[in-house]
Coordinates of C-alpha atoms in Angstrom, one line a residue:
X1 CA 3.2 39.8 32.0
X2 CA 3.8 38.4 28.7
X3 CA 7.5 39.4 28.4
X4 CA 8.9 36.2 30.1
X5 CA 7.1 33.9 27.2
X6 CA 10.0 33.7 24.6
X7 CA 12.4 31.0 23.9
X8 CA 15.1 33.2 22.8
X9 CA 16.4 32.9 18.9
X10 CA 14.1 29.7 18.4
X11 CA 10.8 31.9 19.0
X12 CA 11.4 33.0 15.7
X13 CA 10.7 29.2 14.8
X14 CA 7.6 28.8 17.1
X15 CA 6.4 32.8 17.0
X16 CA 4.0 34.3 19.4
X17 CA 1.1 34.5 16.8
X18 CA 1.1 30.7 16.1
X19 CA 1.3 29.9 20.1
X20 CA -2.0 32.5 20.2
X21 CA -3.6 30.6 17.4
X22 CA -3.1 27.0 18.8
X23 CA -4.2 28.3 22.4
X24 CA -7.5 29.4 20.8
X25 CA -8.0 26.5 18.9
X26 CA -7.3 24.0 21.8
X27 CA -9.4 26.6 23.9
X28 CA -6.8 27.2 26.9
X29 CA -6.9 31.2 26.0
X30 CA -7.1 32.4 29.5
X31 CA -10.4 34.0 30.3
X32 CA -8.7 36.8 32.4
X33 CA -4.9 38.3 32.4
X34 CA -3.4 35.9 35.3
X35 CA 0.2 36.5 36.6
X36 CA 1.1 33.6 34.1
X37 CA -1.1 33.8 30.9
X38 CA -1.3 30.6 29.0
X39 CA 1.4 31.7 26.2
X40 CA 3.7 32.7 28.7
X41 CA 3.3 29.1 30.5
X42 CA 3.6 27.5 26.7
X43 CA 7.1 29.0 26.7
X44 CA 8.1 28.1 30.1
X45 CA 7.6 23.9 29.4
X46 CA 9.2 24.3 26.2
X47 CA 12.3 26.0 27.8
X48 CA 12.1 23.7 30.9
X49 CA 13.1 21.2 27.8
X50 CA 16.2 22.6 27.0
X51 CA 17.1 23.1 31.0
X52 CA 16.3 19.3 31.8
X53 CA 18.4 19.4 34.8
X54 CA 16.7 22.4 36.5
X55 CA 13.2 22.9 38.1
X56 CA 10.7 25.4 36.6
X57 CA 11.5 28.0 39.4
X58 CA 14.9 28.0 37.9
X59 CA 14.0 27.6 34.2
X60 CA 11.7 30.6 35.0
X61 CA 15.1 32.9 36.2
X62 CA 16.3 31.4 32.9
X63 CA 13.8 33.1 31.1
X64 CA 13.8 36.0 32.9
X65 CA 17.5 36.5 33.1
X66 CA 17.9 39.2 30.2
X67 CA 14.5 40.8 31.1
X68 CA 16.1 43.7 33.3
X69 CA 14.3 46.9 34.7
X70 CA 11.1 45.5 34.1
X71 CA 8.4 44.6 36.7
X72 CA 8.4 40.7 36.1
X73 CA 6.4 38.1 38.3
X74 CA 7.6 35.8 40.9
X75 CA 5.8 33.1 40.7
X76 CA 6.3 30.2 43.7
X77 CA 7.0 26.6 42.4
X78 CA 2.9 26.2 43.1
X79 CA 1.6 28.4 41.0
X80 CA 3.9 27.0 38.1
X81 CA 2.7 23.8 38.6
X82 CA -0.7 24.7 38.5
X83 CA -0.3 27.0 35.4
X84 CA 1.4 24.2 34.0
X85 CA -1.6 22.0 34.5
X86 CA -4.0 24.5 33.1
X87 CA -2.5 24.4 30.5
X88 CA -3.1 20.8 29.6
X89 CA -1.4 18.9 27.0
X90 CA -3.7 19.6 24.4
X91 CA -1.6 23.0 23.1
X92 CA 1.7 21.0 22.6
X93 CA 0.5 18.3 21.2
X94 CA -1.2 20.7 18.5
X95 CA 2.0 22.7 18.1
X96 CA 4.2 19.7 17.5
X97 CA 1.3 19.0 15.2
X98 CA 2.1 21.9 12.8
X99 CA 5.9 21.6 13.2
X100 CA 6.4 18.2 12.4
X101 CA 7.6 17.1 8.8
X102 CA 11.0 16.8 6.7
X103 CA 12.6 20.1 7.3
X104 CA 13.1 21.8 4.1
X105 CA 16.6 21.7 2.2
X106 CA 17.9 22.0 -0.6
X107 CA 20.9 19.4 0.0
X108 CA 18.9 16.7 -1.9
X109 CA 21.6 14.7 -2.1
X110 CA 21.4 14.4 1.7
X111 CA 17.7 13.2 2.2
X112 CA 17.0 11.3 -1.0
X113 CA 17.9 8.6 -2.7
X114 CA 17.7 8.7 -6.6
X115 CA 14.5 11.0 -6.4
X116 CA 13.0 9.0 -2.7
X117 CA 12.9 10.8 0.5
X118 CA 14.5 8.6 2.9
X119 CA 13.5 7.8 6.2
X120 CA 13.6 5.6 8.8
X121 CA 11.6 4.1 12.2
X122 CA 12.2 2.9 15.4
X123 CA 11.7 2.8 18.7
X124 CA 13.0 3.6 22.4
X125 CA 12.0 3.4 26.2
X126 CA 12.2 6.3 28.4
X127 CA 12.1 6.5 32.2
X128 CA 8.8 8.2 34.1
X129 CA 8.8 9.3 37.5
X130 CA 7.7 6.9 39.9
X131 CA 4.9 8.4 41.0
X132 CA 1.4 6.9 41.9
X133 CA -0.6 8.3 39.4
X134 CA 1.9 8.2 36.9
X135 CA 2.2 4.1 37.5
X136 CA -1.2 3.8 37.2
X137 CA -0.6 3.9 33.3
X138 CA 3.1 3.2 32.7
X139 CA 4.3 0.1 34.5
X140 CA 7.8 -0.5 35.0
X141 CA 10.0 -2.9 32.7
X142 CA 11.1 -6.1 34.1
X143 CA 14.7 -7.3 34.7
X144 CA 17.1 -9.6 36.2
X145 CA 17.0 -8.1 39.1
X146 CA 13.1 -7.9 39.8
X147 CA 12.8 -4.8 37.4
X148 CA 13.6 -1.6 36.7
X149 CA 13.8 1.4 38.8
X150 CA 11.5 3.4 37.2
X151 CA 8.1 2.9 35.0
X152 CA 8.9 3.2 31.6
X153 CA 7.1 4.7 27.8
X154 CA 7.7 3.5 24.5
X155 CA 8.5 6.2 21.9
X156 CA 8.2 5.4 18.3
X157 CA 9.5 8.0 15.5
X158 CA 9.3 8.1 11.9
X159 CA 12.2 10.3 10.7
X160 CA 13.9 11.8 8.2
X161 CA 17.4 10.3 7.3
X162 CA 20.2 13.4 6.7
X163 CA 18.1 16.2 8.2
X164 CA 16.7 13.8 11.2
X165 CA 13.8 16.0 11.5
X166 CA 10.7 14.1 12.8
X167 CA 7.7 13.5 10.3
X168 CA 6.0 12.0 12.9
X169 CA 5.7 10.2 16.5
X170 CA 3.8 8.2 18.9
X171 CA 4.2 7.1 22.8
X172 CA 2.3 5.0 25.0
X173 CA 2.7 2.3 28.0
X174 CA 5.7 -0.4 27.2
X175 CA 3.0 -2.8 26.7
X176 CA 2.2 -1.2 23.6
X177 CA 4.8 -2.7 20.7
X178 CA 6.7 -1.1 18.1
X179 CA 5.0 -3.2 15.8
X180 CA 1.4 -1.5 16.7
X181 CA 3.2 1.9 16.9
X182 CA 3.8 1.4 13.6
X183 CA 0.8 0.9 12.4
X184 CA -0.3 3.9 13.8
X185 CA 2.9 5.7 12.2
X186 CA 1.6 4.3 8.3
X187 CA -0.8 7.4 8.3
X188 CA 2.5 9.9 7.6
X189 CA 4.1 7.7 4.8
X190 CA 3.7 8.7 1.1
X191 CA 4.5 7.3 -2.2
X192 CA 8.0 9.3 -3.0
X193 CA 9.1 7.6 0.6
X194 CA 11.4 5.0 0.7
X195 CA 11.0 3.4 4.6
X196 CA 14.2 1.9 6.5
X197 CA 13.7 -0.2 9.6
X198 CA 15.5 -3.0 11.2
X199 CA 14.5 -7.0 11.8
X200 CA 11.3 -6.2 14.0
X201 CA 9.5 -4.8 11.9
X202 CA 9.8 -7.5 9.1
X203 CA 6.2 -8.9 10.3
X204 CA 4.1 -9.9 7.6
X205 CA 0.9 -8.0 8.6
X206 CA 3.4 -4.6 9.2
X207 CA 4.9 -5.0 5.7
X208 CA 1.7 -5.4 4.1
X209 CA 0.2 -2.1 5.9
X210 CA 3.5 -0.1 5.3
X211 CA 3.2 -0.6 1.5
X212 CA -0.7 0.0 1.6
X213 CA 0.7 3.6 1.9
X214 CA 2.3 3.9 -1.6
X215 CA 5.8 4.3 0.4
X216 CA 9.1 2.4 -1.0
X217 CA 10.6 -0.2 1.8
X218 CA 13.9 -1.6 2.6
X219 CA 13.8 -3.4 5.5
X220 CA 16.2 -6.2 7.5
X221 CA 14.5 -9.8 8.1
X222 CA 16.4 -12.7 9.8
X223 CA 18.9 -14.5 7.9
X224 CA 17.0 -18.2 8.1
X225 CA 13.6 -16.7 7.0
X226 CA 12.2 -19.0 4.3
X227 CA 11.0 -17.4 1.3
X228 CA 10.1 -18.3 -2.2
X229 CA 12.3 -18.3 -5.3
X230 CA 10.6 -16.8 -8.2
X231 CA 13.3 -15.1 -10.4
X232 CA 16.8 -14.6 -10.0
X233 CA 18.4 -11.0 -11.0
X234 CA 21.5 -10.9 -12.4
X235 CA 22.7 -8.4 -9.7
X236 CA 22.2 -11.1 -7.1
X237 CA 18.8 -10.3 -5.6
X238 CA 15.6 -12.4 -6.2
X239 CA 12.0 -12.0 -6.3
X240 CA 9.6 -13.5 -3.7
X241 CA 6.1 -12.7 -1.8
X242 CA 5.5 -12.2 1.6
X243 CA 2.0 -12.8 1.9
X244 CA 0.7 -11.2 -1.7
X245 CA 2.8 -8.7 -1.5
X246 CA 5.9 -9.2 -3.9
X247 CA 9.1 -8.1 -2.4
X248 CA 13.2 -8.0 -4.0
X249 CA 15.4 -10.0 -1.8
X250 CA 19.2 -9.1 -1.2
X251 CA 21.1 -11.6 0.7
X252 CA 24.6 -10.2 1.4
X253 CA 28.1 -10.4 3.4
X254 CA 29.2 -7.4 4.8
X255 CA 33.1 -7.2 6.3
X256 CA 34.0 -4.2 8.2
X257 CA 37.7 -3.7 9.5
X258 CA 37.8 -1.5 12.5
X259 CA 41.0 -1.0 14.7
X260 CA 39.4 -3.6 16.9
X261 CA 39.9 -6.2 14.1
X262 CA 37.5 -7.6 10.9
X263 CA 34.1 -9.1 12.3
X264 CA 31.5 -10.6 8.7
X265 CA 28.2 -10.9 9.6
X266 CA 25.6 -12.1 6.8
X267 CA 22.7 -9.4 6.0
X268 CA 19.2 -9.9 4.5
X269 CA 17.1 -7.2 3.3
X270 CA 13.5 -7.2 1.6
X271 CA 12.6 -4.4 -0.4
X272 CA 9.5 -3.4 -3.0
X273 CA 11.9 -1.6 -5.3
X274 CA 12.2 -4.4 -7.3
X275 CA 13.8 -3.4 -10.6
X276 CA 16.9 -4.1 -10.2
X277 CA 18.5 -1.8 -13.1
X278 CA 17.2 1.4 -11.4
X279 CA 17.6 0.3 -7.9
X280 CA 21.0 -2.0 -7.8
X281 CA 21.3 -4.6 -5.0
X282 CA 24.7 -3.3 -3.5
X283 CA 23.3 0.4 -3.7
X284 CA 20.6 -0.7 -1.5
X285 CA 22.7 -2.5 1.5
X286 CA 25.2 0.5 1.6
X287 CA 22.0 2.7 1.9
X288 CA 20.7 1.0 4.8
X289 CA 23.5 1.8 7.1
X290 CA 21.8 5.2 7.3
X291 CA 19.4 3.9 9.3
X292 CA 21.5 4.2 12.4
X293 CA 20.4 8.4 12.6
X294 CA 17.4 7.2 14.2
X295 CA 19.9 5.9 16.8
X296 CA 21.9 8.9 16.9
X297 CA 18.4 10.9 17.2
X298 CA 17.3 9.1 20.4
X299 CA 20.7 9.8 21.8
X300 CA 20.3 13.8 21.4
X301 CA 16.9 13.7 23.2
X302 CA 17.9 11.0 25.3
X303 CA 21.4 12.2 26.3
X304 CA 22.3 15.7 24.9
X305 CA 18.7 17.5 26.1
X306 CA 17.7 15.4 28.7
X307 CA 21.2 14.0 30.0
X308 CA 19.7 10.4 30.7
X309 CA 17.6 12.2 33.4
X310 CA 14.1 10.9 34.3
X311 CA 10.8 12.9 32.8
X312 CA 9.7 15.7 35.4
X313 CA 5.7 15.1 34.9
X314 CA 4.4 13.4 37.8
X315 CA 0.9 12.8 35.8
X316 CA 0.2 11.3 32.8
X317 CA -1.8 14.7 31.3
X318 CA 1.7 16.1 32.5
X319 CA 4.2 13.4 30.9
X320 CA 2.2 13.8 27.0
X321 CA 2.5 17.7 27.7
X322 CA 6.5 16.9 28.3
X323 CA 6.9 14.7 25.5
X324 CA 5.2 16.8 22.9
X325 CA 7.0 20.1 24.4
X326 CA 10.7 17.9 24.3
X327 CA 9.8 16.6 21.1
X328 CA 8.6 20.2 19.5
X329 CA 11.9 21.8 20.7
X330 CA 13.8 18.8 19.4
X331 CA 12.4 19.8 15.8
X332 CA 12.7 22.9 16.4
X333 CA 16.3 22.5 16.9
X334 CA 16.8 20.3 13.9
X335 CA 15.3 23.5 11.3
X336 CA 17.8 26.1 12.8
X337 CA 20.2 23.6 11.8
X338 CA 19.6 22.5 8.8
X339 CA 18.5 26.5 7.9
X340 CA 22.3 27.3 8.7
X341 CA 24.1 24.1 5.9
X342 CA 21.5 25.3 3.8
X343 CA 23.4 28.9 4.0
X344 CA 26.8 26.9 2.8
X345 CA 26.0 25.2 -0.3
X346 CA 26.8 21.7 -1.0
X347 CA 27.4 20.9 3.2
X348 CA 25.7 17.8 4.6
X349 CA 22.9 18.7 7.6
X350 CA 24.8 15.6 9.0
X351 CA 27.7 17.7 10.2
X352 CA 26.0 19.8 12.2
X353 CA 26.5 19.5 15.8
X354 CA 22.8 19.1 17.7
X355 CA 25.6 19.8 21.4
X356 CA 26.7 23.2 19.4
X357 CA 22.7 24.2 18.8
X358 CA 21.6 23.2 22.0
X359 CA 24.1 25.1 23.9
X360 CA 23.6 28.0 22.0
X361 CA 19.7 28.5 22.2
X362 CA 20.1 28.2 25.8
X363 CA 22.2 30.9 25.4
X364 CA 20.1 32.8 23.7
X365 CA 17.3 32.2 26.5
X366 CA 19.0 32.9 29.2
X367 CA 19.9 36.5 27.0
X368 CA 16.5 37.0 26.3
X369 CA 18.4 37.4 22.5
X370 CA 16.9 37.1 19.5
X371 CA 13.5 36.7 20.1
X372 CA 11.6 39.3 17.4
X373 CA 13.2 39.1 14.1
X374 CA 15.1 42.2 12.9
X375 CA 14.4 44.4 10.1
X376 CA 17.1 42.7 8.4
X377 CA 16.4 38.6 7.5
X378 CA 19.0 36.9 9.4
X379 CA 18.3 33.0 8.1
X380 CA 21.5 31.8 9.9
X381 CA 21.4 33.7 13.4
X382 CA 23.6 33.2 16.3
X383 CA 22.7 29.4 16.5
X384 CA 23.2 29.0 12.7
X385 CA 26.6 30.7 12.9
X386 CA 27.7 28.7 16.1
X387 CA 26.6 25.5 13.9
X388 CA 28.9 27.1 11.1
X389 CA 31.3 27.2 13.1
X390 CA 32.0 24.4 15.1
X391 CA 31.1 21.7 11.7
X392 CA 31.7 17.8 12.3
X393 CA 33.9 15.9 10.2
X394 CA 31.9 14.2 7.5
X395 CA 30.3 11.5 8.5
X396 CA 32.1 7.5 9.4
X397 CA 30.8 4.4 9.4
X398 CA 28.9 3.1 12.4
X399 CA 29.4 -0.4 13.3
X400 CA 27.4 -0.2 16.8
X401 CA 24.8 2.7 18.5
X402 CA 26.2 4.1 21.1
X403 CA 25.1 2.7 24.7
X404 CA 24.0 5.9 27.4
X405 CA 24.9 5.3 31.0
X406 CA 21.6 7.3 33.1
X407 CA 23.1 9.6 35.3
X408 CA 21.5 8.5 38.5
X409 CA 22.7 4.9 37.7
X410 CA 25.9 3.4 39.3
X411 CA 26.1 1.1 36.8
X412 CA 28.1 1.0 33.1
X413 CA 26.1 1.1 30.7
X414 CA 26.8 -2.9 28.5
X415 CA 28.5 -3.1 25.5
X416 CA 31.2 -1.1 23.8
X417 CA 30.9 2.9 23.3
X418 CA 32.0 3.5 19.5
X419 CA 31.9 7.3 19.0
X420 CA 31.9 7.5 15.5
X421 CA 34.7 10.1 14.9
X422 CA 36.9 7.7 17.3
X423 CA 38.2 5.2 14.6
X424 CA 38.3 4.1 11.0
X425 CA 36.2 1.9 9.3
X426 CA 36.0 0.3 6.1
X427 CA 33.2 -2.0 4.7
X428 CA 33.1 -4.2 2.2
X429 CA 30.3 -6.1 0.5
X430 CA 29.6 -9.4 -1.1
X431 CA 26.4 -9.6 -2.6
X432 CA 25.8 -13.6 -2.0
X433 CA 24.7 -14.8 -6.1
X434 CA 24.2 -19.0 -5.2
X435 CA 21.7 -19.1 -2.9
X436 CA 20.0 -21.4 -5.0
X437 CA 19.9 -23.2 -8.8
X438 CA 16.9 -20.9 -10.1
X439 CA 18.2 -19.8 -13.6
X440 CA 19.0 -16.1 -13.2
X441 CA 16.4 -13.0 -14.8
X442 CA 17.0 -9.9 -16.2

């Protein structure tokens, strides 16, 4: 009965021992052996993940698939759904829990910046089902066109830049802000952090609780923000307060040539690095661009697991247990990766492709492959070596995220699709040095 609990090679990531100990803890041990006990139903919504597009009768011939010659269970769509509910969302929540965190790596040169863990944080909307209960806590958005199909959630993330593992995450109704998300999000920051985010988070009361925390920030605030003049650096920066809160200021051109022509748009970051002999100004703006793998990071849930498609849970006990399973497997994902660069010294975790990973762990699922470890410690295994395999070109520079077209939509997704392996780019930057007639500092 417990054969068909497994999630192929990435079991070795989320092992049957640690499932057992979070069932316990959460108390949804069954009491008595069912057809489906609880660890077996743990497995089957963290596969159902990776199989977006199927329904759990099919993800559970997915898992089932490479089990030959043994006396498996049948189980009707029913008695998924109400093992599934059983279940609760308590387990996943608590195993997403313990998984979360900067993946370990030795490419330091990909996830810090002169001795500070990077990281960055954002937001995103994702569809619901419509269903009656579940509208009774997510409403759906508005539009131009007397709203959106579907009721909605808003997903904040705090991640790690060059592994894009997740330290941490939050979701609720669309009626809760990214701004209050983030407050929430504060309690995973850490001196040794330095914190990228873009213009909405640039809120006084935010910036204040984010460097309550200890944790470094470089953030983006609107161009025409007034704020005070207290010393001028020599690099081009100044000093100024938000609040009480001293901050560095970089105002700065940035010109980037594209096939599609030149476009210069003016940038203004705050930051409470503020030497700026350790921390130069025109380090700092080229250091922000890496907070577009936030973007790229919703687009591999968003589009590579899920493939735009609308969350299955037609409850709202049912769309947390989703969320927490997607956003466990997602992590999940990330360490097998970032295990196999490790494996080739000196290669960036960015160059991994998340499509190559993905395919292959379902792969593996669907072979009922490399579930128990072997005698021999294989750190790379058949996901690792597909990853090895199939590298990405080193990174290029990203001038706009990419926009998803949902699958059950007619309609083009607006704006430009830049993928960023389709072109050449090159930046420039002018650090802007006369924004006012305060004598220079150090």
């Amino acid at each position: 009965m417990f054969a068909p609990g497994h999630l192929g090679e990435l079991t070795q990531f989320i092992p049957f021992e640690m499932v057992d100990e979070i069932l316990a803890a959460t108390r949804r041990t069954q009491q008595r052996i069912r057809l489906l006990p609880a660890r077996v139903v743990v497995y089957l919504v963290l596969a159902g993940c990776l199989f977006a597009e199927l329904g759990y009768g099919q993800v559970w011939r997915k898992l089932t698939a490479g089990l030959a010659g043994l006396d498996l269970a049948e189980p009707s769509s029913g008695t998924l759904r109400e093992a599934r509910q059983r279940l609760g969302s308590a387990p996943l929540r608590a195993l997403f829990d313990l998984l979360r965190g900067p993946a370990v790596t030795t490419a330091n040169h990909a996830v810090r910046w002169r001795g500070l863990l990077v990281a960055a944080i954002d937001g995103t909307t994702m569809s619901v089902a419509d269903a009656e209960a579940v509208r009774a806590r997510y409403r759906k958005q508005r539009g131009n066109h007397g709203g959106a199909g579907y009721p909605a959630l808003r997903l904040s993330v705090l991640l790690t830049c060059g592994t894009r593992s997740i330290i941490d995450a939050v979701f609720g109704p669309i009626s809760t802000g990214e701004l209050d998300q983030a407050h929430t999000l504060a309690r995973s920051l850490r001196a040794g952090m330095l914190l990228l985010a873009d213009r909405n988070y640039a809120a006084a009361d935010l910036i204040t609780t984010l460097a309550a925390t200890k944790a470094d920030l470089l953030i983006r605030c609107k161009n025409g923000r007034r704020l005070p003049v207290i010393t001028r650096y020599r690099d081009g920066s100044w000093l100024s307060t938000i609040g009480t809160l001293r901050v560095r200021v970089i105002d700065a051109q940035i010109t980037i040539r594209t096939s599609d022509g030149t476009r210069t748009s003016g940038y203004r970051l705050i930051t409470t690095l503020l030497d700026p002999h350790t921390h130069p100004a025109g380090e700092l703006i080229k250091l922000y661009h890496r907070r577009w793998e936030i973007e790229t990071a919703y687009l591999e849930i968003k589009s590579s697991i899920l493939g735009g498609r609308v969350l299955r849970a037609r409850t709202p006990d049912g769309i947390d247990q989703e969320i927490y399973a997607l956003l466990t497997v997602y992590q999940a994902l990330r360490t097998a990766m970032t295990d196999a660069t490790d494996s080739q010294p000196a290669t960036n975790p960015d160059r991994a492709s998340f499509t190559t990973a993905l395919h292959t762990a379902r792969d593996q699922i669907t072979n009922a492959t490399g579930v128990i470890a072997d005698t021999v410690i294989d750190l790379v295994g058949a996901i690792g070596r597909a990853v090895l395999a199939h590298l990405l070109p080193d990174r290029r520079i990203r001038v706009k995220t990419r926009m998803i077209k949902r699958s059950n939509s007619k309609y083009q997704a607006r704006g430009p699709n830049v993928d960023r392996h389709s072109y050449k780019a090159t930046i420039a930057i002018d650090i802007i040095t006369n924004h006012c007639e305060t004598p220079a500092g150090p």
